[in-house]
mmCIF file of C-alpha atoms in Angstrom:
data_model
loop_
_atom_site.group_PDB
_atom_site.id
_atom_site.type_symbol
_atom_site.label_atom_id
_atom_site.label_comp_id
_atom_site.label_asym_id
_atom_site.label_seq_id
_atom_site.Cartn_x
_atom_site.Cartn_y
_atom_site.Cartn_z
ATOM 1 C CA MET A 11 -8.259 -12.751 -11.770
ATOM 2 C CA SER A 12 -11.365 -10.581 -11.758
ATOM 3 C CA GLY A 13 -14.624 -10.704 -9.848
ATOM 4 C CA ARG A 14 -15.539 -10.832 -6.180
ATOM 5 C CA SER A 15 -12.715 -13.232 -5.304
ATOM 6 C CA SER A 16 -10.068 -10.830 -6.589
ATOM 7 C CA ILE A 17 -7.950 -8.478 -4.512
ATOM 8 C CA GLY A 18 -7.321 -4.880 -5.577
ATOM 9 C CA ALA A 19 -4.367 -2.780 -4.483
ATOM 10 C CA LEU A 20 -4.382 0.807 -3.263
ATOM 11 C CA ILE A 21 -0.923 2.372 -3.363
ATOM 12 C CA LEU A 22 -0.587 5.456 -1.165
ATOM 13 C CA ALA A 23 1.921 7.744 -2.879
ATOM 14 C CA ALA A 24 0.801 11.335 -2.281
ATOM 15 C CA GLY A 25 3.239 12.249 0.484
ATOM 16 C CA SER A 26 5.776 15.022 -0.011
ATOM 17 C CA GLY A 27 8.700 13.133 1.541
ATOM 18 C CA THR A 28 9.678 16.112 3.673
ATOM 19 C CA ARG A 29 12.209 14.235 5.808
ATOM 20 C CA ILE A 30 13.990 12.618 2.863
ATOM 21 C CA GLY A 31 13.790 15.670 0.625
ATOM 22 C CA THR A 32 11.665 14.363 -2.270
ATOM 23 C CA PRO A 33 8.332 12.571 -2.764
ATOM 24 C CA LYS A 34 8.981 8.912 -2.016
ATOM 25 C CA LEU A 35 7.202 7.498 -5.055
ATOM 26 C CA ALA A 36 10.045 8.885 -7.198
ATOM 27 C CA LEU A 37 12.916 7.620 -5.038
ATOM 28 C CA THR A 38 14.888 4.873 -6.737
ATOM 29 C CA ILE A 39 16.639 1.637 -5.908
ATOM 30 C CA ASN A 40 19.150 0.626 -8.570
ATOM 31 C CA GLY A 41 17.453 2.943 -11.043
ATOM 32 C CA ILE A 42 13.900 1.736 -10.437
ATOM 33 C CA ASP A 43 11.484 4.128 -8.723
ATOM 34 C CA PHE A 44 9.555 2.936 -5.672
ATOM 35 C CA LEU A 45 6.173 3.085 -7.415
ATOM 36 C CA THR A 46 7.320 0.952 -10.358
ATOM 37 C CA LEU A 47 9.056 -1.499 -8.028
ATOM 38 C CA ILE A 48 5.967 -2.038 -5.880
ATOM 39 C CA ARG A 49 3.617 -2.267 -8.861
ATOM 40 C CA SER A 50 5.769 -4.897 -10.559
ATOM 41 C CA LYS A 51 5.792 -7.078 -7.440
ATOM 42 C CA LEU A 52 2.039 -6.728 -7.017
ATOM 43 C CA ARG A 53 1.437 -7.685 -10.653
ATOM 44 C CA ALA A 54 3.706 -10.710 -10.315
ATOM 45 C CA ALA A 55 1.767 -11.739 -7.193
ATOM 46 C CA GLY A 56 -1.520 -11.706 -9.120
ATOM 47 C CA ILE A 57 -2.954 -8.222 -8.589
ATOM 48 C CA ASP A 58 -4.579 -6.861 -11.748
ATOM 49 C CA ARG A 59 -6.519 -3.931 -10.283
ATOM 50 C CA MET A 60 -4.587 -1.020 -8.820
ATOM 51 C CA SER A 61 -5.350 2.540 -7.852
ATOM 52 C CA VAL A 62 -2.532 4.938 -7.032
ATOM 53 C CA ILE A 63 -3.061 8.050 -4.909
ATOM 54 C CA VAL A 64 -0.690 10.885 -5.817
ATOM 55 C CA SER A 65 -0.304 14.618 -5.339
ATOM 56 C CA GLU A 66 -1.280 17.017 -8.127
ATOM 57 C CA GLU A 67 2.386 17.646 -8.851
ATOM 58 C CA TYR A 68 3.030 13.981 -9.652
ATOM 59 C CA PHE A 69 -0.178 13.159 -11.533
ATOM 60 C CA GLN A 70 1.378 13.181 -15.016
ATOM 61 C CA TRP A 71 4.539 11.469 -13.773
ATOM 62 C CA ALA A 72 2.439 8.618 -12.374
ATOM 63 C CA GLN A 73 0.124 8.551 -15.387
ATOM 64 C CA ASP A 74 3.090 7.971 -17.679
ATOM 65 C CA ARG A 75 4.232 4.971 -15.613
ATOM 66 C CA CYS A 76 0.892 3.411 -14.669
ATOM 67 C CA LEU A 77 -0.971 3.142 -17.954
ATOM 68 C CA GLU A 78 -3.063 0.157 -16.793
ATOM 69 C CA ASP A 79 -3.971 1.640 -13.406
ATOM 70 C CA THR A 80 -6.271 4.290 -11.978
ATOM 71 C CA ILE A 81 -4.502 7.456 -10.816
ATOM 72 C CA ILE A 82 -6.328 9.499 -8.167
ATOM 73 C CA VAL A 83 -5.154 12.949 -7.076
ATOM 74 C CA ASN A 84 -5.146 13.888 -3.408
ATOM 75 C CA THR A 85 -5.420 17.680 -3.496
ATOM 76 C CA HIS A 86 -4.700 17.875 0.252
ATOM 77 C CA PRO A 87 -1.952 15.318 0.976
ATOM 78 C CA GLU A 88 -0.905 17.377 3.994
ATOM 79 C CA ARG A 89 -3.975 15.903 5.720
ATOM 80 C CA GLY A 90 -2.102 12.633 5.987
ATOM 81 C CA MET A 91 -2.237 9.045 4.801
ATOM 82 C CA TYR A 92 -5.828 8.468 5.872
ATOM 83 C CA SER A 93 -7.055 11.164 3.496
ATOM 84 C CA SER A 94 -5.513 9.142 0.652
ATOM 85 C CA VAL A 95 -7.083 5.913 1.905
ATOM 86 C CA LEU A 96 -10.531 7.497 1.838
ATOM 87 C CA LEU A 97 -10.083 8.660 -1.758
ATOM 88 C CA GLY A 98 -9.779 5.066 -2.870
ATOM 89 C CA ARG A 99 -12.928 3.797 -1.174
ATOM 90 C CA ASN A 100 -14.996 3.485 -4.344
ATOM 91 C CA SER A 101 -12.347 1.948 -6.574
ATOM 92 C CA PHE A 102 -12.793 -1.713 -5.697
ATOM 93 C CA SER A 103 -16.517 -2.484 -5.547
ATOM 94 C CA ASP A 104 -16.122 -5.700 -7.544
ATOM 95 C CA CYS A 105 -13.187 -6.991 -5.485
ATOM 96 C CA SER A 106 -13.422 -9.049 -2.308
ATOM 97 C CA GLY A 107 -10.587 -7.196 -0.589
ATOM 98 C CA VAL A 108 -8.241 -4.221 -0.842
ATOM 99 C CA LEU A 109 -4.505 -4.404 -0.238
ATOM 100 C CA ILE A 110 -3.246 -1.086 1.136
ATOM 101 C CA ASN A 111 0.416 -0.384 0.445
ATOM 102 C CA PRO A 112 2.236 2.845 1.391
ATOM 103 C CA VAL A 113 4.797 3.631 -1.328
ATOM 104 C CA ASP A 114 7.589 4.040 1.233
ATOM 105 C CA TYR A 115 7.703 0.253 1.833
ATOM 106 C CA PRO A 116 9.523 -0.844 -1.345
ATOM 107 C CA ALA A 117 11.364 -3.806 0.175
ATOM 108 C CA ILE A 118 8.322 -6.065 0.692
ATOM 109 C CA GLN A 119 8.991 -9.364 -1.049
ATOM 110 C CA GLU A 120 6.833 -10.667 -3.889
ATOM 111 C CA THR A 121 6.384 -13.921 -1.959
ATOM 112 C CA THR A 122 4.899 -11.958 0.945
ATOM 113 C CA TYR A 123 2.343 -10.340 -1.346
ATOM 114 C CA SER A 124 1.450 -13.758 -2.781
ATOM 115 C CA LYS A 125 1.040 -15.270 0.679
ATOM 116 C CA LEU A 126 -1.202 -12.442 1.914
ATOM 117 C CA ILE A 127 -3.324 -12.468 -1.241
ATOM 118 C CA GLU A 128 -3.843 -16.225 -1.087
ATOM 119 C CA LEU A 129 -4.881 -15.976 2.557
ATOM 120 C CA ALA A 130 -7.261 -13.095 1.844
ATOM 121 C CA ARG A 131 -8.982 -15.015 -0.937
ATOM 122 C CA SER A 132 -9.702 -17.915 1.416
ATOM 123 C CA ASN A 133 -10.649 -15.632 4.349
ATOM 124 C CA PRO A 134 -12.641 -12.815 2.682
ATOM 125 C CA LYS A 135 -14.264 -11.537 5.890
ATOM 126 C CA GLN A 136 -11.043 -11.001 7.808
ATOM 127 C CA MET A 137 -8.353 -8.345 7.693
ATOM 128 C CA ILE A 138 -5.003 -9.899 6.796
ATOM 129 C CA LYS A 139 -1.974 -8.449 8.549
ATOM 130 C CA PRO A 140 1.655 -9.603 8.111
ATOM 131 C CA VAL A 141 3.880 -10.107 11.140
ATOM 132 C CA TYR A 142 7.671 -10.348 11.286
ATOM 133 C CA GLN A 143 9.331 -11.409 14.553
ATOM 134 C CA GLY A 144 6.288 -10.375 16.564
ATOM 135 C CA ARG A 145 5.808 -6.970 14.907
ATOM 136 C CA SER A 146 3.002 -6.239 12.465
ATOM 137 C CA GLY A 147 3.696 -4.251 9.325
ATOM 138 C CA HIS A 148 2.552 -3.475 5.780
ATOM 139 C CA PRO A 149 0.671 -4.142 3.608
ATOM 140 C CA ILE A 150 -2.694 -5.050 5.065
ATOM 141 C CA ILE A 151 -5.679 -6.455 3.189
ATOM 142 C CA ILE A 152 -9.123 -5.241 4.219
ATOM 143 C CA PRO A 153 -12.441 -6.842 3.186
ATOM 144 C CA THR A 154 -14.086 -4.530 0.660
ATOM 145 C CA PRO A 155 -17.334 -4.066 2.647
ATOM 146 C CA ILE A 156 -15.249 -2.806 5.596
ATOM 147 C CA PHE A 157 -13.037 -0.667 3.371
ATOM 148 C CA GLN A 158 -16.012 1.062 1.765
ATOM 149 C CA THR A 159 -17.518 2.038 5.112
ATOM 150 C CA LEU A 160 -14.430 3.503 6.807
ATOM 151 C CA LEU A 161 -15.427 6.500 8.887
ATOM 152 C CA LEU A 162 -14.588 9.898 7.484
ATOM 153 C CA ASP A 163 -14.028 11.365 10.936
ATOM 154 C CA ALA A 164 -11.775 8.607 12.288
ATOM 155 C CA GLY A 165 -8.681 10.549 11.249
ATOM 156 C CA ARG A 166 -6.396 7.493 11.188
ATOM 157 C CA LEU A 167 -6.634 4.116 9.516
ATOM 158 C CA ASP A 168 -5.879 2.145 12.677
ATOM 159 C CA LEU A 169 -8.688 3.922 14.558
ATOM 160 C CA ALA A 170 -11.118 3.408 11.687
ATOM 161 C CA LEU A 171 -10.344 -0.306 11.585
ATOM 162 C CA ARG A 172 -10.659 -0.611 15.349
ATOM 163 C CA ASN A 173 -14.065 1.075 15.153
ATOM 164 C CA SER A 174 -15.125 -1.298 12.379
ATOM 165 C CA ARG A 175 -14.403 -4.281 14.656
ATOM 166 C CA VAL A 176 -13.166 -6.290 11.707
ATOM 167 C CA ASP A 177 -11.719 -9.656 12.664
ATOM 168 C CA THR A 178 -7.941 -9.689 12.114
ATOM 169 C CA LEU A 179 -5.930 -12.646 10.872
ATOM 170 C CA PRO A 180 -2.185 -12.149 11.502
ATOM 171 C CA ILE A 181 0.220 -14.168 9.395
ATOM 172 C CA GLU A 182 3.909 -14.669 10.166
ATOM 173 C CA VAL A 183 6.183 -13.894 7.218
ATOM 174 C CA ASN A 184 9.950 -14.159 6.838
ATOM 175 C CA ASP A 185 10.213 -10.657 5.431
ATOM 176 C CA PRO A 186 11.771 -7.710 7.310
ATOM 177 C CA GLY A 187 10.620 -5.506 4.419
ATOM 178 C CA ILE A 188 7.132 -5.301 5.940
ATOM 179 C CA LEU A 189 8.649 -3.129 8.687
ATOM 180 C CA LEU A 190 11.076 -1.091 6.577
ATOM 181 C CA ASN A 191 9.711 2.425 6.120
ATOM 182 C CA ILE A 192 12.137 4.511 4.039
ATOM 183 C CA ASN A 193 12.240 7.861 5.829
ATOM 184 C CA ASP A 194 15.821 9.011 5.374
ATOM 185 C CA ARG A 195 18.759 8.718 2.995
ATOM 186 C CA ASP A 196 20.782 6.457 5.294
ATOM 187 C CA THR A 197 18.001 3.846 5.334
ATOM 188 C CA LEU A 198 17.632 4.103 1.563
ATOM 189 C CA ASP A 199 21.373 3.726 1.028
ATOM 190 C CA ARG A 200 21.514 0.634 3.275
ATOM 191 C CA LEU A 201 18.569 -0.931 1.453
ATOM 192 C CA THR A 202 20.077 -0.175 -1.948
ATOM 193 C CA SER A 203 23.392 -1.742 -0.905
ATOM 194 C CA SER A 204 21.636 -4.889 0.327
ATOM 195 C CA MET A 205 19.779 -5.296 -2.983
ATOM 196 C CA ILE A 206 22.815 -4.965 -5.286
#
């Protein structure tokens, strides 16, 4: 779907993966890298516009895998996730909302994406946030007008959104993957075992 009722996706994949020893976009589950896994679920859920933020080192790697998508290089990924968010601000002007997905959350279910996207399309002025057992997680969907005016000096996405005073619509999902940030090999091994 295209036009103002569509939702675009911004995949944040520029981190170096210091704690796990390799950039997380290239980590694999059963032979499929995180970036490809997330993109395939997003496509199946109805997303046809994606921008992927990567480091310079992984630009060609991502380009080879994301032929239909926009690849944006973050030349200073050490500045943190928010620096990557800001780089994507102008990518979705003809979308009603932007789904922000860190690449280290590969276990989010396709049905969760579909549920969030459907809710965002019917509530275009609200931020959509998934909740599992009382805890909020990823991804979130931000109305495009809010996304495009995020403050450069906020430093963190949560602070920028708080300053924007956007109305938030939490939605309960039966998906522990919204909370599962892959930060170490033990967590990755447990996830891989559960998905075999």
